[in-house]
Amino acid sequence: QVQLVESGGGLVQPGGSLRLSCAASGFTFSNWVMKWYRQAPGKERELVASIGSGGTTNYADSVKGRFTISRDNVENTVYLQMNSLKPEDTAVYYCNRPGRLYQPAFWGQGTQVTVSS
């Protein structure tokens, strides 16, 4: 059974840092693109970052230069290092494995990140 379990969220002051983790199981992790999304109250879910099976990364313009997505294919974990956090980064962050033709998409339960002074 596919499972994605996020951790690492919390309350942090502006300018601070957090590292989110997503532990994956139930599939061949190294073969899949992995993504981080976030959703603030009253707003649509937005793509924050993605990392390909070969390590190619992409970022939303709003986080470029501040966030870093990485993966450990031995530990089956994808990370999101968040630096220079801003109040606008406040959201629930979700780990995602996109779907393919014969495989559904999967989502983690989400982890709350609150940036406030």
PDB file of C-alpha atoms in Angstrom, residues 2 4 6 9 12 17 23-24 29 31-32 42 52 55 61 67-68 74 81 83 87 90 97 100 102 106 113:
ATOM      1  CA  VAL A   2       1.390   3.388  -1.014  1.00  0.00           C
ATOM      2  CA  LEU A   4       3.380   9.257   2.092  1.00  0.00           C
ATOM      3  CA  GLU A   6       5.043  14.235   6.060  1.00  0.00           C
ATOM      4  CA  GLY A   9       6.145  21.435  10.068  1.00  0.00           C
ATOM      5  CA  VAL A  12       8.727  29.662  12.856  1.00  0.00           C
ATOM      6  CA  SER A  17      14.104  27.839   8.437  1.00  0.00           C
ATOM      7  CA  ALA A  23       8.708   9.257   3.990  1.00  0.00           C
ATOM      8  CA  ALA A  24       7.460   7.103   1.118  1.00  0.00           C
ATOM      9  CA  PHE A  29      10.474   5.403  -4.965  1.00  0.00           C
ATOM     10  CA  ASN A  31      11.421   5.660 -10.378  1.00  0.00           C
ATOM     11  CA  TRP A  32       8.994   8.490  -9.624  1.00  0.00           C
ATOM     12  CA  GLY A  42      -9.179  30.108   1.142  1.00  0.00           C
ATOM     13  CA  GLY A  52      12.578  14.089 -11.088  1.00  0.00           C
ATOM     14  CA  GLY A  55      17.376  14.750  -9.862  1.00  0.00           C
ATOM     15  CA  ASP A  61       8.859  31.610  -8.660  1.00  0.00           C
ATOM     16  CA  PHE A  67      13.579  26.510  -0.934  1.00  0.00           C
ATOM     17  CA  THR A  68      15.462  23.384  -1.963  1.00  0.00           C
ATOM     18  CA  VAL A  74      18.103   4.866  -0.149  1.00  0.00           C
ATOM     19  CA  GLN A  81      14.452  22.723   2.941  1.00  0.00           C
ATOM     20  CA  ASN A  83      15.000  29.095   4.301  1.00  0.00           C
ATOM     21  CA  PRO A  87       4.498  34.971   6.379  1.00  0.00           C
ATOM     22  CA  THR A  90       2.154  29.892   5.785  1.00  0.00           C
ATOM     23  CA  ARG A  97       3.460  11.347  -6.076  1.00  0.00           C
ATOM     24  CA  ARG A 100       0.460   7.924 -14.452  1.00  0.00           C
ATOM     25  CA  TYR A 102      -2.066   2.877 -14.805  1.00  0.00           C
ATOM     26  CA  PHE A 106      -1.038   9.757  -3.947  1.00  0.00           C
ATOM     27  CA  VAL A 113       3.820  25.480   8.417  1.00  0.00           C
TER      28      VAL A 113
END
